[in-house]
Amino acid sequence: MSVYLERPEFEANLLFRAFINDGMTIVYPHWHKEIEIIYSIRGTVNIGVGDEIVHVAEGEIYFFASGEPHYFLASPDSERIVYQFDLSLFEEINLKSTNDCSLIELFETGEKHSSKWSKSLATDMKKLLQQLFEEYGKQDLGKNYALFSLLFQLVTTFYRRLPQTHTEVKKGAKASTIKYKENLEQLDRIFTYVENHYEESITLEEIAKYSGFSSYYFTRFFKANTGTTFMSFLTEYRINQAKFILANEKVPMIEVAEKAGFASVKTFHHVFKEQVGISPLKYQKMIIK
């Protein structure tokens, strides 16, 4: 299973799970179609999201929309509860009213960090998340009904009270990985190949041949199901690997470049600065204070 594409292992038909990770549990860059909510119950949790590091303080909440790449840095003296659930459990086709935005839009455009919510929303959501975690750990009769009830409360609360960022909903990976589930297996093979070979030179022709496609069809398939080109994806993947190394290891830049899959430290420096906006060294100094 690819590290980059994660498929949470749910219990039976319950498309939800909750678990605790301590601050020394480092999670490499990955994404999944399920919604993920992080509730920091002790200390500060440091999360890599896009081009920034988000610090989720004790008692704060942060969530990821479907398909949003993220990773976890070492966060000493902290604990977090992780909640993951599949949007399909809400049977949106039957429940969505005319005035409702889609669930994908709700989580993509909603304010993700509770530090920017109203105090009452943050308080109510913490209580709801605690109830979810406690119920998930029980074996009482009607457990699944109770969990579904709480999850529906969560979604209803977000619909009615979650501040919106007015971010434009991106077409591509997030919507299509849910809509076209049959493509996940093929995408997983591609991502797994990248995970295992990103330190090597990978050409479009090579990955297309590996996937059993012509270069032309592979290019169309990948763009339609991820919203980006394969080479852009590969570059972003390598940059994410480099960010993780820079934040967690003290090694020479030439070694960072090699581990992240760049042909030379000069190329690495150029691409990193172009993608991130600052040099790798400045990024490392900014993260490690």
XYZ file of C-alpha atoms in Angstrom:
289
model
C 0.000 0.000 0.000
C 1.321 3.390 -0.974
C 2.270 5.753 1.823
C 1.064 8.639 -0.313
C -2.391 7.137 -0.933
C -3.765 5.818 2.342
C -6.835 3.627 2.705
C -7.947 3.575 6.330
C -8.912 0.136 7.638
C -12.420 0.487 9.001
C -14.338 -2.041 11.075
C -16.767 -4.009 8.900
C -19.232 -1.610 7.217
C -18.633 1.246 9.648
C -16.749 3.819 7.589
C -15.350 5.554 10.672
C -12.483 5.065 13.084
C -10.813 6.974 15.918
C -7.440 6.401 17.573
C -4.743 8.146 19.621
C -1.242 8.956 18.375
C 1.485 10.312 20.603
C 3.668 13.178 19.522
C 6.566 10.985 18.453
C 4.427 9.182 15.872
C 5.761 10.681 12.644
C 3.499 10.257 9.613
C 4.955 10.689 6.129
C 3.239 12.757 3.411
C 0.015 11.063 2.332
C -3.569 11.691 1.300
C -6.844 9.815 1.368
C -10.390 10.443 0.245
C -11.717 10.209 3.802
C -12.164 13.290 5.996
C -9.648 13.462 8.855
C -10.051 15.473 12.050
C -7.230 16.063 14.528
C -8.003 16.924 18.157
C -4.937 17.849 20.213
C -5.541 16.592 23.750
C -2.049 17.290 25.111
C 0.680 19.650 23.968
C 1.062 21.074 20.463
C 0.763 18.940 17.327
C 2.852 20.051 14.346
C 1.306 19.252 10.970
C 2.620 19.841 7.467
C -0.144 21.120 5.188
C 0.792 22.323 1.716
C 3.573 24.881 2.021
C 3.133 25.592 5.702
C 3.450 24.031 9.126
C 0.315 24.279 11.239
C 0.679 24.226 15.024
C -2.425 22.779 16.674
C -2.250 23.737 20.341
C -3.689 21.702 23.199
C -7.479 21.751 23.032
C -7.537 22.850 19.383
C -8.982 21.030 16.362
C -7.865 20.841 12.741
C -9.368 18.910 9.843
C -8.331 17.859 6.336
C -10.640 17.841 3.330
C -10.842 14.821 1.060
C -7.664 14.384 -0.973
C -5.649 17.018 0.919
C -1.962 15.956 1.293
C -0.560 16.277 4.815
C 2.039 14.853 7.181
C 2.925 14.947 10.880
C 6.209 16.170 12.310
C 7.640 15.013 15.599
C 5.698 16.814 18.344
C 7.273 15.935 21.722
C 5.050 15.815 24.814
C 1.835 15.802 22.821
C -1.078 13.481 22.077
C -3.755 13.707 19.424
C -6.985 11.897 18.699
C -7.374 11.129 14.997
C -10.846 10.726 13.484
C -11.373 9.451 9.937
C -14.641 8.883 8.117
C -15.867 8.324 4.571
C -18.366 10.845 3.220
C -20.346 8.079 1.535
C -21.783 7.011 4.910
C -24.015 10.108 4.833
C -25.901 8.974 1.686
C -25.738 12.500 0.338
C -27.744 11.663 -2.776
C -30.810 11.100 -0.598
C -30.214 13.705 2.108
C -28.785 16.781 0.418
C -31.334 19.575 0.119
C -31.422 22.170 -2.662
C -29.719 24.876 -0.614
C -26.969 22.643 0.799
C -23.524 22.774 -0.703
C -21.991 19.362 -1.315
C -20.166 17.652 1.536
C -16.952 17.927 -0.465
C -17.427 21.697 -0.704
C -18.360 21.939 2.969
C -15.030 20.503 4.096
C -12.948 22.098 1.317
C -14.154 25.657 1.894
C -14.711 25.522 5.653
C -12.233 27.077 8.111
C -10.085 24.114 9.145
C -8.431 25.397 12.335
C -10.579 25.811 15.440
C -8.454 28.780 16.498
C -10.478 30.731 13.910
C -13.893 29.421 15.021
C -16.252 31.011 17.499
C -15.620 29.985 21.095
C -19.028 28.280 21.293
C -18.427 26.229 18.142
C -15.009 25.092 19.382
C -16.482 24.114 22.769
C -19.384 22.199 21.242
C -17.158 20.433 18.724
C -14.677 19.322 21.408
C -17.564 17.850 23.394
C -18.886 16.075 20.308
C -15.476 14.673 19.383
C -14.939 13.408 22.931
C -18.318 11.645 22.788
C -17.377 10.088 19.446
C -14.100 8.771 20.807
C -15.686 7.350 23.953
C -18.532 5.719 22.011
C -16.099 4.214 19.504
C -14.266 2.473 22.354
C -17.427 0.878 23.758
C -19.095 -2.413 22.896
C -22.589 -1.389 23.982
C -25.751 -2.323 22.122
C -26.564 0.183 19.404
C -22.969 1.397 19.222
C -23.058 2.024 15.470
C -26.345 3.905 15.705
C -24.826 6.133 18.380
C -21.742 6.783 16.238
C -23.842 7.605 13.182
C -25.969 9.959 15.272
C -22.889 11.827 16.496
C -21.367 12.007 13.007
C -24.591 13.441 11.615
C -24.562 15.998 14.439
C -21.014 16.916 13.459
C -21.937 17.472 9.808
C -25.081 19.429 10.723
C -23.060 21.641 13.069
C -20.515 22.342 10.351
C -23.231 23.165 7.819
C -24.795 25.704 10.165
C -21.896 27.177 12.103
C -18.538 26.528 10.411
C -16.924 29.737 9.075
C -16.181 29.632 5.356
C -12.860 30.628 3.824
C -14.460 31.261 0.421
C -11.717 29.191 -1.165
C -12.604 28.090 -4.678
C -13.329 24.362 -4.805
C -10.693 22.636 -6.859
C -11.749 20.179 -9.495
C -9.653 17.070 -9.911
C -8.232 14.808 -7.256
C -10.657 15.536 -4.452
C -13.909 15.170 -6.340
C -12.831 12.548 -8.821
C -11.272 10.100 -6.354
C -14.644 9.911 -4.649
C -16.725 9.882 -7.822
C -14.582 7.317 -9.610
C -13.719 4.778 -6.948
C -12.890 2.196 -9.583
C -9.790 4.229 -10.470
C -8.333 4.093 -6.966
C -6.657 0.741 -7.513
C -4.919 1.973 -10.661
C -3.931 5.240 -8.981
C -2.657 3.297 -5.996
C -0.343 1.274 -8.258
C 0.990 4.483 -9.767
C 1.528 6.140 -6.384
C 3.149 2.984 -5.020
C 5.538 2.983 -7.980
C 6.426 6.609 -7.244
C 6.902 5.808 -3.561
C 9.302 2.990 -4.398
C 11.185 4.764 -7.210
C 11.001 8.527 -6.566
C 14.713 8.600 -5.709
C 15.409 7.385 -9.263
C 14.844 9.053 -12.619
C 11.225 8.446 -13.696
C 10.084 9.365 -17.195
C 6.522 9.712 -18.443
C 7.135 6.860 -20.871
C 8.322 4.543 -18.082
C 5.366 5.143 -15.768
C 2.916 4.879 -18.681
C 4.394 1.523 -19.718
C 4.275 0.305 -16.112
C 0.584 1.275 -15.938
C -0.202 -0.530 -19.203
C -1.145 2.699 -20.997
C 0.206 4.616 -23.939
C 1.847 7.879 -22.949
C -1.075 9.783 -24.477
C -3.771 7.837 -22.603
C -1.800 7.821 -19.348
C -1.435 11.611 -19.488
C -5.198 12.037 -19.932
C -6.042 9.437 -17.246
C -3.738 10.935 -14.642
C -4.821 14.528 -15.265
C -8.525 13.581 -15.169
C -8.190 11.755 -11.843
C -5.734 13.958 -9.978
C -6.218 17.412 -11.476
C -2.511 17.735 -12.265
C 0.091 16.312 -14.632
C 2.203 13.344 -13.601
C 5.457 15.312 -13.701
C 3.931 18.050 -11.525
C 2.729 15.397 -9.099
C 6.177 13.770 -9.033
C 7.845 17.114 -8.351
C 5.365 17.904 -5.574
C 5.899 14.458 -4.062
C 9.673 14.944 -4.029
C 9.306 18.431 -2.534
C 7.114 16.987 0.237
C 9.746 14.339 0.934
C 12.396 17.048 1.074
C 10.291 19.127 3.499
C 9.907 16.127 5.757
C 13.658 15.429 5.723
C 14.501 19.087 6.346
C 12.137 19.193 9.323
C 13.272 15.939 10.911
C 16.895 15.247 9.927
C 20.111 17.237 10.150
C 21.965 16.112 7.031
C 23.882 17.976 4.280
C 21.771 19.503 1.491
C 23.326 17.169 -1.062
C 21.977 14.240 0.951
C 18.545 15.867 1.234
C 18.520 16.285 -2.554
C 19.518 12.655 -3.140
C 17.004 11.260 -0.636
C 14.213 13.347 -2.169
C 15.001 12.151 -5.698
C 16.628 15.200 -7.284
C 19.434 14.702 -9.800
C 21.645 17.360 -8.233
C 21.695 19.741 -5.298
C 21.588 22.637 -7.790
C 18.364 21.329 -9.347
C 16.922 20.650 -5.905
C 17.666 24.186 -4.726
C 16.143 25.719 -7.853
C 12.968 23.605 -7.854
C 12.449 23.921 -4.089
C 12.759 27.709 -4.166
C 10.474 27.909 -7.196
C 7.821 25.707 -5.542
C 8.048 26.872 -1.919
C 9.222 30.466 -2.363
C 12.297 30.199 -0.144
C 15.515 28.178 -0.223
C 15.716 24.753 1.465
C 18.075 26.146 4.115
C 15.742 29.033 4.983
C 12.831 26.606 5.147
C 14.747 24.380 7.552
C 15.688 27.313 9.782
C 12.072 28.486 9.783
C 10.787 25.032 10.842
C 13.509 24.125 13.335
C 13.633 26.979 15.825
